[in-house]
Coordinates of C-alpha atoms and ligand atoms in Angstrom, one line a residue:
X1131 CA -4.9 -11.6 23.2
X1132 CA -3.7 -10.9 27.1
X1133 CA -0.4 -12.0 27.6
X1134 CA 2.4 -10.2 24.9
X1135 CA 3.2 -13.1 22.3
X1136 CA 7.0 -12.6 23.5
X1137 CA 5.7 -14.8 26.4
X1138 CA 4.8 -17.7 24.6
X1139 CA 6.3 -20.6 24.3
X1140 CA 7.0 -20.2 20.6
X1141 CA 8.5 -17.2 20.8
X1142 CA 10.9 -18.6 23.3
X1143 CA 12.2 -21.5 20.4
X1144 CA 12.5 -18.8 18.1
X1145 CA 14.7 -17.1 20.7
X1146 CA 16.7 -20.4 21.4
X1147 CA 16.7 -21.4 17.3
X1148 CA 18.0 -17.5 16.6
X1149 CA 21.2 -18.3 18.7
X1150 CA 22.2 -21.1 16.6
X1151 CA 21.1 -20.4 13.3
X1152 CA 22.8 -16.3 13.3
X1153 CA 27.0 -18.8 14.1
X1154 CA 26.1 -19.7 10.8
X1155 CA 26.8 -18.0 7.6
X1156 CA 24.6 -18.3 4.6
X1157 CA 27.6 -19.4 2.2
X1158 CA 27.6 -21.9 4.7
X1159 CA 23.5 -23.4 4.6
X1160 CA 24.1 -23.1 0.6
X1161 CA 26.9 -25.5 0.6
X1162 CA 24.5 -27.2 3.4
X1163 CA 22.3 -27.7 1.5
X1164 CA 22.2 -27.7 -2.0
X1165 CA 19.0 -27.7 -3.2
X1166 CA 18.3 -24.1 -0.8
X1167 CA 16.6 -22.3 -4.6
X1168 CA 14.1 -25.3 -4.6
X1169 CA 12.9 -25.2 -1.4
X1170 CA 12.7 -21.6 -0.2
X1171 CA 11.2 -20.2 -3.8
X1172 CA 8.4 -19.9 -4.5
X1173 CA 6.1 -19.2 -7.8
X1174 CA 2.9 -17.7 -7.0
X1175 CA 1.0 -14.7 -9.5
X1176 CA 3.1 -13.5 -11.2
X1177 CA 6.0 -13.2 -9.4
X1178 CA 9.0 -16.0 -8.0
X1179 CA 9.6 -15.6 -4.4
X1180 CA 13.5 -16.6 -4.0
X1181 CA 13.9 -16.7 -0.3
X1182 CA 16.8 -19.1 0.3
X1183 CA 19.1 -16.1 0.7
X1184 CA 18.0 -15.8 4.0
X1185 CA 19.0 -17.2 7.8
X1186 CA 16.7 -20.5 7.4
X1187 CA 16.2 -23.9 7.8
X1188 CA 13.2 -25.9 7.6
X1189 CA 13.0 -25.6 11.1
X1190 CA 13.0 -22.1 11.2
X1191 CA 9.9 -22.2 8.7
X1192 CA 8.4 -24.3 10.5
X1193 CA 8.6 -22.7 13.8
X1194 CA 7.8 -19.3 11.9
X1195 CA 4.4 -20.9 10.6
X1196 CA 4.0 -22.1 14.0
X1197 CA 3.7 -18.0 15.2
X1198 CA 1.5 -17.1 12.5
X1199 CA -0.9 -20.0 13.2
X1200 CA -0.3 -18.8 17.3
X1201 CA -1.4 -15.6 16.3
X1202 CA -4.8 -16.8 14.3
X1203 CA -3.5 -15.2 10.9
X1204 CA -5.5 -17.0 8.9
X1205 CA -9.5 -15.4 11.4
X1206 CA -7.4 -12.0 11.3
X1207 CA -7.3 -12.0 7.7
X1208 CA -10.4 -12.9 7.6
X1209 CA -11.6 -10.4 10.0
X1210 CA -9.8 -8.0 7.7
X1211 CA -11.9 -8.9 4.5
X1212 CA -14.9 -9.8 6.5
X1213 CA -15.4 -5.5 6.6
X1214 CA -14.2 -6.2 10.6
X1215 CA -13.3 -3.4 12.1
X1216 CA -9.7 -4.4 12.3
X1217 CA -9.0 -0.4 13.0
X1218 CA -10.3 -1.0 16.7
X1219 CA -7.9 2.6 18.1
X1220 CA -10.9 4.7 15.3
X1221 CA -13.9 1.4 15.9
X1222 CA -13.1 2.0 11.6
X1223 CA -13.1 -1.4 8.9
X1224 CA -10.1 -0.7 6.7
X1225 CA -11.6 -2.1 3.3
X1226 CA -8.7 -1.4 0.6
X1227 CA -9.7 -4.8 -0.2
X1228 CA -13.4 -4.0 -1.0
X1229 CA -12.2 -1.5 -3.2
X1230 CA -10.3 -4.2 -5.9
X1231 CA -13.4 -6.9 -4.8
X1232 CA -13.6 -7.2 -8.4
X1233 CA -15.9 -10.4 -7.4
X1234 CA -18.2 -7.6 -6.7
X1235 CA -19.5 -10.3 -4.3
X1236 CA -21.5 -8.1 -1.2
X1237 CA -19.2 -6.4 1.5
X1238 CA -20.7 -5.1 4.6
X1239 CA -20.1 -2.0 6.9
X1240 CA -21.7 -2.5 9.8
X1241 CA -25.2 -4.3 7.9
X1242 CA -25.2 -2.6 4.2
X1243 CA -23.5 -3.4 1.0
X1244 CA -20.6 -1.1 -0.7
X1245 CA -20.4 -2.4 -3.3
X1246 CA -22.9 -0.6 -4.7
X1247 CA -21.1 2.5 -3.9
X1248 CA -18.1 1.7 -4.2
X1249 CA -19.4 0.8 -8.6
X1250 CA -21.2 3.6 -8.2
X1251 CA -18.1 5.5 -8.4
X1252 CA -16.3 3.8 -10.9
X1253 CA -18.8 4.7 -12.6
X1254 CA -18.2 8.4 -12.2
X1255 CA -14.7 8.6 -12.5
X1256 CA -14.9 6.3 -15.6
X1257 CA -16.7 9.5 -17.6
X1258 CA -15.0 12.1 -15.9
X1259 CA -11.6 10.1 -17.1
X1260 CA -12.8 9.5 -20.4
X1261 CA -14.0 13.3 -21.1
X1262 CA -11.2 14.7 -20.0
X1263 CA -8.8 11.9 -22.2
X1264 CA -11.5 12.5 -25.7
X1265 CA -11.7 16.2 -25.0
X1266 CA -14.3 16.7 -23.8
X1267 CA -14.0 18.5 -21.1
X1268 CA -12.3 22.0 -21.7
X1269 CA -10.9 24.2 -19.1
X1270 CA -13.1 27.7 -19.2
X1271 CA -11.2 29.0 -21.9
X1272 CA -12.1 26.0 -24.6
X1273 CA -8.9 24.4 -24.5
X1274 CA -8.7 21.0 -23.7
X1275 CA -6.7 20.0 -20.3
X1276 CA -2.9 18.9 -20.8
X1277 CA -2.0 19.1 -17.3
X1278 CA -3.1 17.3 -14.4
X1279 CA -2.2 18.9 -11.3
X1280 CA -3.1 16.4 -8.2
X1281 CA -3.2 18.4 -5.0
X1282 CA -2.8 16.0 -1.2
X1283 CA -0.3 14.7 1.2
X1284 CA 1.1 11.7 2.8
X1285 CA -2.5 8.6 1.7
X1286 CA -3.3 11.0 -0.8
X1287 CA -0.5 11.6 -2.3
X1288 CA 2.7 9.1 -2.0
X1289 CA 0.0 6.1 -3.9
X1290 CA -1.3 7.9 -6.7
X1291 CA 2.3 9.3 -7.5
X1292 CA 4.5 6.5 -7.0
X1293 CA 2.2 4.5 -9.8
X1294 CA 0.9 6.8 -12.4
X1295 CA 5.0 7.5 -12.1
X1296 CA 5.6 3.5 -13.0
X1297 CA 2.6 3.8 -15.3
X1298 CA 4.2 6.1 -17.6
X1299 CA 4.7 4.2 -20.4
X1300 CA 0.9 3.7 -20.3
X1301 CA 0.5 7.6 -19.9
X1302 CA -2.3 9.4 -22.7
X1303 CA -0.2 11.3 -25.3
X1304 CA -1.0 15.1 -25.1
X1305 CA -1.4 15.5 -21.2
X1306 CA 1.1 15.0 -18.2
X1307 CA 0.8 15.0 -14.2
X1308 CA 1.9 16.6 -11.5
X1309 CA 2.0 16.7 -7.7
X1310 CA 2.4 18.4 -5.3
X1311 CA 2.5 17.9 -1.7
X1312 CA 4.8 20.0 0.1
X1313 CA 3.2 23.1 1.3
X1314 CA 7.2 25.0 0.5
X1315 CA 5.9 27.0 -1.7
X1316 CA 8.7 26.2 -4.0
X1317 CA 6.6 23.1 -5.2
X1318 CA 3.6 24.6 -5.9
X1319 CA 5.4 27.6 -6.8
X1320 CA 7.9 25.7 -9.8
X1321 CA 4.9 23.5 -10.8
X1322 CA 3.0 26.6 -11.6
X1323 CA 5.8 28.1 -14.0
X1324 CA 5.3 25.7 -16.0
X1325 CA 1.7 25.1 -16.5
X1326 CA -0.7 27.5 -18.4
X1327 CA -3.7 27.4 -16.8
X1328 CA -6.3 27.7 -19.3
X1329 CA -4.6 23.7 -19.9
X1330 CA -4.7 22.8 -16.1
X1331 CA -6.5 20.9 -14.3
X1332 CA -6.1 21.1 -10.0
X1333 CA -7.1 17.3 -8.6
X1334 CA -7.6 18.3 -4.2
X1335 CA -7.1 14.9 -2.8
X1336 CA -8.0 15.3 0.8
X1337 CA -9.9 11.9 2.8
X1338 CA -10.5 15.0 5.7
X1339 CA -10.1 18.2 3.9
X1340 CA -8.7 19.5 6.6
X1341 CA -5.4 19.1 6.2
X1342 CA -3.4 22.5 6.9
X1343 CA -0.7 21.7 3.3
X1344 CA -2.7 20.8 0.8
X1345 CA -5.5 23.0 1.4
X1346 CA -3.0 25.8 1.5
X1347 CA -0.8 24.6 -2.1
X1348 CA -5.1 23.9 -2.9
X1349 CA -6.5 28.2 -2.4
X1350 CA -3.3 29.6 -3.5
X1351 CA -3.5 27.3 -6.7
X1352 CA -6.7 28.7 -7.2
X1353 CA -5.8 32.2 -6.7
X1354 CA -3.8 31.8 -9.6
X1355 CA -6.1 30.3 -11.6
X1356 CA -8.6 32.8 -11.2
X1357 CA -6.5 35.1 -11.5
X1358 CA -5.1 33.9 -14.6
X1359 CA -8.1 32.9 -16.0
X1360 CA -10.1 36.4 -14.7
X1361 CA -13.1 34.8 -13.2
X1362 CA -14.6 33.2 -10.7
X1363 CA -16.7 30.8 -12.4
X1364 CA -13.3 29.7 -14.6
X1365 CA -13.0 27.5 -10.7
X1366 CA -16.2 25.2 -12.1
X1367 CA -13.5 23.5 -15.0
X1368 CA -9.8 23.8 -13.6
X1369 CA -11.1 22.6 -9.5
X1370 CA -11.8 18.9 -9.1
X1371 CA -11.9 17.1 -5.4
X1372 CA -11.5 13.8 -3.2
X1373 CA -12.3 13.6 -0.1
X1374 CA -15.2 12.0 2.7
X1375 CA -16.5 15.3 3.6
X1376 CA -19.0 17.1 1.2
X1377 CA -19.2 20.2 3.1
X1378 CA -15.2 20.8 2.8
X1379 CA -15.5 20.9 -0.3
X1380 CA -18.3 22.5 -1.1
X1381 CA -17.7 25.5 2.0
X1382 CA -14.4 25.4 -0.7
X1383 CA -16.0 26.2 -3.9
X1384 CA -15.5 23.5 -5.5
X1385 CA -19.0 22.3 -7.1
X1386 CA -20.2 18.4 -5.2
X1387 CA -20.5 17.4 -8.9
X1388 CA -16.5 17.3 -9.1
X1389 CA -16.3 16.0 -5.6
X1390 CA -15.8 11.9 -6.4
X1391 CA -16.9 10.4 -2.8
X1392 CA -14.4 7.6 -0.3
X1393 CA -15.5 6.4 2.8
X1394 CA -13.7 6.3 6.1
X1395 CA -13.4 3.1 5.6
X1396 CA -10.3 3.7 3.1
X1397 CA -7.3 4.6 4.8
X1398 CA -5.4 7.1 3.7
X1399 CA -2.3 4.8 2.5
X1400 CA -4.5 2.2 1.1
X1401 CA -6.6 4.5 -1.0
X1402 CA -5.1 4.9 -4.4
X1403 CA -7.4 2.2 -4.9
X1404 CA -10.7 4.2 -4.0
X1405 CA -11.2 7.6 -6.3
X1406 CA -7.6 8.8 -4.8
X1407 CA -6.7 7.1 -7.5
X1408 CA -8.6 9.5 -9.9
X1409 CA -4.9 11.4 -11.3
X1410 CA -3.5 7.5 -12.3
X1411 CA -7.0 6.3 -13.8
X1412 CA -7.2 10.5 -15.7
X1413 CA -3.7 9.2 -16.9
X1414 CA -4.2 5.8 -17.8
X1415 CA -7.4 5.6 -19.8
X1416 CA -10.2 3.8 -16.8
X1417 CA -9.1 0.2 -18.9
X1418 CA -5.5 0.0 -17.5
X1419 CA -6.4 1.7 -13.6
X1420 CA -9.4 -1.7 -13.6
X1421 CA -6.5 -3.7 -15.2
X1422 CA -4.7 -2.4 -11.6
X1423 CA -7.2 -3.0 -9.4
X1424 CA -8.1 -6.5 -11.1
X1425 CA -4.0 -7.4 -10.0
X1426 CA -4.6 -6.1 -6.6
X1427 CA -7.8 -8.7 -6.6
X1428 CA -5.5 -11.3 -7.6
X1429 CA -3.3 -10.9 -4.8
X1430 CA -6.2 -10.8 -2.3
X1431 CA -6.7 -13.9 -3.3
X1432 CA -4.2 -15.7 -3.1
X1433 CA -3.5 -13.9 0.2
X1434 CA -7.1 -15.3 0.6
X1435 CA -7.4 -18.9 -0.4
X1436 CA -3.9 -19.7 -0.5
X1437 CA -1.7 -21.9 2.6
X1438 CA 0.2 -20.3 4.9
X1439 CA 3.2 -22.2 4.0
X1440 CA 3.1 -20.9 0.2
X1441 CA 1.4 -17.8 0.8
X1442 CA 3.0 -14.6 -1.0
X1443 CA 2.7 -11.8 2.0
X1444 CA 2.8 -14.2 4.5
X1445 CA 5.8 -15.9 4.1
X1446 CA 7.3 -12.1 3.0
X1447 CA 6.3 -10.6 6.4
X1448 CA 6.9 -14.1 8.4
X1449 CA 10.3 -13.0 7.5
X1450 CA 11.1 -9.6 8.4
X1451 CA 9.6 -10.6 11.4
X1452 CA 12.3 -12.7 12.5
X1453 CA 14.4 -10.0 11.7
X1454 CA 12.9 -7.2 13.0
X1455 CA 12.0 -9.5 16.5
X1456 CA 14.8 -12.0 16.8
X1457 CA 18.1 -10.4 15.0
X1458 CA 16.6 -6.8 16.3
X1459 CA 17.8 -4.8 12.8
X1460 CA 16.5 -2.1 13.0
X1461 CA 16.5 -1.1 9.3
X1462 CA 15.0 -3.1 6.0
X1463 CA 17.0 -2.0 2.5
X1464 CA 14.0 -2.2 -0.6
X1465 CA 15.9 -2.0 -3.8
X1466 CA 13.8 -2.3 -7.4
X1467 CA 15.8 -3.0 -9.9
X1468 CA 13.3 -1.7 -12.4
X1469 CA 13.7 2.4 -13.2
X1470 CA 10.1 2.5 -12.9
X1471 CA 8.9 2.1 -9.1
X1472 CA 11.5 4.9 -8.3
X1473 CA 9.5 5.7 -5.9
X1474 CA 7.8 2.8 -4.7
X1475 CA 10.8 2.4 -1.3
X1476 CA 8.8 6.1 -0.4
X1477 CA 5.0 4.7 -0.9
X1478 CA 6.6 1.6 0.8
X1479 CA 8.2 4.0 3.9
X1480 CA 4.8 5.3 4.9
X1481 CA 3.1 2.2 4.7
X1482 CA 5.4 0.5 6.5
X1483 CA 6.2 2.7 8.8
X1484 CA 3.0 4.3 9.0
X1485 CA 1.4 1.4 10.3
X1486 CA 4.1 -0.3 12.0
X1487 CA 5.9 2.2 13.0
X1488 CA 4.2 1.5 16.5
X1489 CA 4.3 0.4 20.3
X1490 CA 1.3 -0.9 22.0
X1491 CA -0.9 -4.2 21.5
X1492 CA -3.8 -3.4 19.8
X1493 CA -5.3 -3.2 24.2
X1494 CA -2.8 -0.4 24.5
X1495 CA 0.0 -2.4 26.5
X1496 CA 3.3 -1.6 26.0
X1497 CA 4.7 -4.4 24.1
X1498 CA 9.0 -5.1 24.5
X1499 CA 9.6 -6.3 21.0
X1500 CA 11.0 -4.3 18.1
X1501 CA 9.0 -3.7 15.4
X1502 CA 8.5 -2.1 11.6
X1503 CA 12.3 -1.2 11.4
X1504 CA 13.4 1.2 9.6
X1505 CA 12.4 1.3 5.8
X1506 CA 14.7 2.6 3.3
X1507 CA 16.1 2.1 -0.5
X1508 CA 16.3 3.6 -4.0
X1509 CA 16.6 2.1 -7.9
X1510 CA 18.9 -1.1 -7.8
X1511 CA 21.5 0.9 -10.0
X1512 CA 21.4 4.3 -8.7
X1513 CA 22.0 2.5 -5.0
X1514 CA 24.9 0.9 -6.4
X1515 CA 27.3 3.5 -6.7
X1516 CA 25.9 5.5 -3.2
X1517 CA 25.3 3.3 -0.4
X1518 CA 26.0 -0.1 -1.0
X1519 CA 28.8 0.1 0.5
X1520 CA 27.7 0.5 3.9
X1521 CA 25.8 -2.7 3.1
X1522 CA 28.9 -4.9 2.1
X1523 CA 31.3 -3.7 4.3
X1524 CA 29.4 -1.3 7.4
X1525 CA 28.5 -2.5 10.4
X1526 CA 25.0 -3.5 10.4
X1527 CA 22.8 -6.5 9.7
X1528 CA 20.3 -4.6 6.6
X1529 CA 18.3 -7.6 5.0
X1530 CA 17.0 -6.1 1.0
X1531 CA 14.3 -6.4 -0.9
X1532 CA 15.7 -7.1 -4.6
X1533 CA 12.7 -6.4 -6.7
X1534 CA 13.3 -6.8 -9.9
X1535 CA 11.4 -7.3 -13.6
X1536 CA 12.9 -9.5 -16.5
X1537 CA 12.1 -7.0 -19.0
X1538 CA 12.2 -2.8 -18.9
X1539 CA 9.5 -0.8 -20.1
X1540 CA 11.9 0.3 -22.6
X1541 CA 13.9 -1.5 -24.5
X1542 CA 17.4 -0.4 -25.3
X1543 CA 20.8 -3.1 -26.1
X1544 CA 22.1 -4.2 -23.9
X1545 CA 20.7 -2.2 -21.1
X1546 CA 18.5 -4.5 -19.4
X1547 CA 21.5 -7.3 -19.5
X1548 CA 23.5 -4.1 -17.4
X1549 CA 21.0 -4.0 -15.0
X1550 CA 19.7 -7.7 -14.9
X1551 CA 23.4 -8.7 -14.3
X1552 CA 24.0 -6.1 -11.5
X1553 CA 20.7 -7.6 -9.7
X1554 CA 22.1 -10.8 -9.8
X1555 CA 25.8 -9.7 -8.8
X1556 CA 24.4 -7.4 -5.8
X1557 CA 22.8 -10.2 -3.9
X1558 CA 25.0 -12.9 -4.5
X1559 CA 27.5 -10.4 -3.8
X1560 CA 26.3 -9.0 -0.6
X1561 CA 25.6 -13.2 0.8
X1562 CA 27.9 -14.6 -0.4
X1563 CA 31.1 -11.8 0.7
X1564 CA 34.8 -12.4 0.0
X1565 CA 37.1 -14.0 2.7
X1566 CA 40.1 -12.9 2.9
X1567 CA 42.4 -15.9 1.4
X1568 CA 40.1 -15.3 -1.2
X1569 CA 40.6 -11.9 -0.7
X1570 CA 44.8 -13.5 -0.7
X1571 CA 44.6 -14.8 -3.4
X1572 CA 43.0 -11.9 -5.6
X1573 CA 45.5 -10.0 -4.7
X1574 CA 48.3 -12.5 -5.9
X1575 CA 47.2 -12.7 -9.3
X1576 CA 46.6 -9.4 -9.8
X1577 CA 51.1 -9.0 -8.6
X1578 CA 51.1 -11.3 -12.0
X1579 CA 49.2 -8.2 -13.9
X1580 CA 52.0 -6.4 -12.3
X1581 CA 49.9 -5.3 -9.1
X1582 CA 52.6 -3.8 -6.5
X1583 CA 51.9 -6.7 -3.9
X1584 CA 52.9 -4.7 -0.5
X1585 CA 49.9 -2.3 -1.1
X1586 CA 47.3 -5.0 -2.5
X1587 CA 48.4 -7.2 1.0
X1588 CA 48.0 -3.6 3.1
X1589 CA 44.4 -3.2 2.2
X1590 CA 43.7 -7.5 2.2
X1591 CA 41.7 -6.3 5.6
X1592 CA 39.8 -3.2 3.3
X1593 CA 39.7 -5.5 0.9
X1594 CA 37.2 -8.1 3.0
X1595 CA 33.7 -8.5 3.0
X1596 CA 31.8 -10.9 5.5
X1597 CA 28.7 -10.8 3.3
X1598 CA 25.8 -12.7 5.2
X1599 CA 23.6 -9.8 4.4
X1600 CA 20.1 -12.0 3.8
X1601 CA 18.2 -10.6 0.6
X1602 CA 14.7 -12.2 -0.8
X1603 CA 14.7 -11.7 -4.5
X1604 CA 11.6 -10.4 -6.1
X1605 CA 10.9 -11.8 -9.6
X1606 CA 8.4 -10.9 -12.9
X1607 CA 8.3 -10.4 -15.5
X1608 CA 7.1 -6.8 -16.4
X1609 CA 5.9 -3.4 -14.9
X1610 CA 2.0 -3.8 -16.5
X1611 CA -0.9 -2.4 -14.5
X1612 CA -1.6 -5.5 -13.2
X1613 CA 1.2 -6.5 -12.0
X1614 CA 2.0 -2.9 -10.2
X1615 CA -1.7 -4.0 -8.3
X1616 CA -0.3 -7.3 -7.3
X1617 CA 2.1 -5.7 -6.1
X1618 CA 1.5 -2.9 -4.4
X1619 CA -1.3 -6.2 -2.6
X1620 CA 2.0 -8.1 -1.8
X1621 CA 3.5 -5.4 0.0
X1622 CA 0.2 -4.2 1.7
X1623 CA -0.4 -8.0 2.7
X1624 CA 2.7 -8.6 4.5
X1625 CA 2.0 -5.9 6.8
X1626 CA -0.8 -6.5 7.2
X1627 CA 0.7 -10.2 8.2
X1628 CA 3.0 -8.3 10.4
X1629 CA 0.8 -5.9 12.6
X1630 CA -0.2 -9.6 13.6
X1631 CA 1.8 -11.2 14.6
X1632 CA 3.0 -8.9 17.3
X1633 CA -0.5 -7.5 17.7
X1634 CA -0.8 -4.1 16.4
X1635 CA -3.2 -1.5 14.7
X1636 CA -2.1 -0.6 11.9
X1637 CA -4.5 0.8 10.4
X1638 CA -4.1 4.3 12.8
X1639 CA -1.4 7.0 12.7
X1640 CA -1.4 8.9 15.9
X1641 CA 2.2 10.3 14.8
X1642 CA 0.8 11.9 12.2
X1643 CA -2.1 13.7 14.0
X1644 CA 0.1 14.8 16.5
X1645 CA 1.9 17.2 14.4
X1646 CA -1.1 17.9 12.6
X1647 CA -1.9 19.0 16.0
X1648 CA 0.6 20.9 17.9
X1649 CA 1.6 22.8 13.7
X1650 CA -2.4 24.1 14.1
X1651 CA -1.5 25.6 17.8
X1652 CA 1.7 27.1 17.2
X1653 CA 0.7 28.5 13.5
X1654 CA -0.7 31.8 15.1
X1655 CA 2.9 32.8 16.5
X1656 CA 4.2 32.9 13.1
X1657 CA 1.3 34.0 11.4
X1658 CA 1.7 37.9 12.9
X1659 CA 3.7 40.0 15.4
X1660 CA 4.6 37.9 18.0
X1661 CA 4.0 38.9 21.9
X1662 CA 7.3 38.0 23.7
X1663 CA 5.1 36.9 26.7
X1664 CA 2.4 34.4 25.2
X1665 CA 2.0 31.5 26.8
X1666 CA 2.1 29.1 24.3
X1667 CA 2.8 25.7 26.6
X1668 CA 5.7 24.3 24.4
X1669 CA 8.9 23.7 25.6
X1670 CA 12.1 27.4 25.5
X1671 CA 14.1 25.5 22.4
X1672 CA 10.8 26.0 20.9
X1673 CA 9.7 28.8 22.4
X1674 CA 13.8 30.4 21.9
X1675 CA 12.8 29.5 17.8
X1676 CA 9.7 31.1 17.8
X1677 CA 11.3 34.0 18.9
X1678 CA 14.1 33.9 16.3
X1679 CA 11.7 33.4 13.9
X1680 CA 8.8 35.7 14.4
X1681 CA 11.5 38.6 15.2
X1682 CA 13.6 37.6 11.3
Ligands
G6Q675 C1 -2.6 8.0 6.0 C2 -2.1 9.0 6.9 C3 -2.1 10.4 6.5 C4 -3.4 11.1 5.4 C5 -2.1 13.1 5.2 C6 -3.3 13.6 4.3 O1 -2.9 7.1 6.5 O2 -3.7 9.4 7.3 O3 -0.7 10.8 5.5 O4 -3.0 10.6 3.7 O5 -2.5 13.6 6.4 O6 -4.3 13.9 5.0 P1 -5.8 13.8 4.2 O7 -5.8 12.9 2.6 O8 -7.2 13.4 4.9 O9 -5.8 15.3 3.4

């Protein structure tokens, strides 16, 4: 598109509409329309999405859908699914949907159907996971594997770590999973300190097999293993690799037989559906891993085949575009009221912020509207006793996603009702707030209970809650592999829809590449005594820090 979307009539209409709607309080919108919940909630694919607590009316939704049509969202969805090179800066397809294409219909990249290769790797994963789980795969000294250590970072860590944790209820009873990502030796050392080398299996997960953090951790893990088991040959029984770079895996010393392949059309943060999901599959079994894929596939079908007005990812995304580009929000909270999803906000941070944290269009033009807000959050109840204060009485507009499981993975008397009442109470209180009048009434009530009136009256300004914080509530029955697959796919497609509205490429990550490049440039200056006259071409602050650290 040559014209920036912000210079089109539909954008102007949304801007004008925003000025009108921003003057309403959310509680007034509810007072005006008692059918708001019925109107602005939908049930699909095992979810109830209640988006009624947002700054929207029928007109808003219609205008946002007009925007989606203007940017030709449906055409873009088709391009994504059909294997077109939608990652235009790297000339690659983005086919995470093919990895979970359970219908097995052919999907072509450069004229070649990718499904046979995908299925081949799935079969290899199945054989391997069964061997490990059934204790047929044994360590060098003949003992069954008990600990799985995934060594990877970014996309090769966050997705598998989040899913593995979320599905703890499905873990094999003999196996424990660990995820080592940080290059600070403390991460690996603390993990290894608890492990027995004879029963530990390392999964080295790196798409490129060049990532500094992962390779250093992998080499150190290898030395630890060889030192304890006394023979290089032990590596074959304790190391497997997941990568697109076969030669580099061989150079590391892992036999390609123990390598699980994936392809350059799988983006790091979209890769948990590929062999990168191996630690998940080992922990929960291949049948459950396939249920995760099945769930995601069902959500893919929903996204592809449902009209935009009833399309979960599309509605979700349009709301965020609305807040980010028209209300100028800077941050968005993700609040799972499902402890199993403890790592979901961190996972989502990468998915959204690495995909949408961009400032030029697909064609490389500077954009003049806000894109991705900062995504943050933590498991619901914990957050209430920490940062929710700012949501209730701080100065910023912060939309929130409440992600709510009706049933917990575990059943202890009274616990789940407490979780649910807190979730609903918070969404309600954030939206309604409490006015000065209501606070005063409460003060008088408290006075009758013999509280000190003067103090209560002085507290009124502090006890007023403006409310008017919008939120979505996404409710499901229980976190099964299938529901989790759907949830992740829902957010993946949400990110995609936003990228289409903003006309940015969500599948590259030049910011990550820059970090890798500069760190590699500075590394030699730290690993040997520093020549004080060295010209690294860095600013005086960085040079000063380098010299100080090198000296000490
Ligand atoms: C993800 C990013 C990035 C990547 C890591 C690890 O989309 O590209 O987070 O996953 O940098 O890269 P490797 O898998 O190549 O080690």
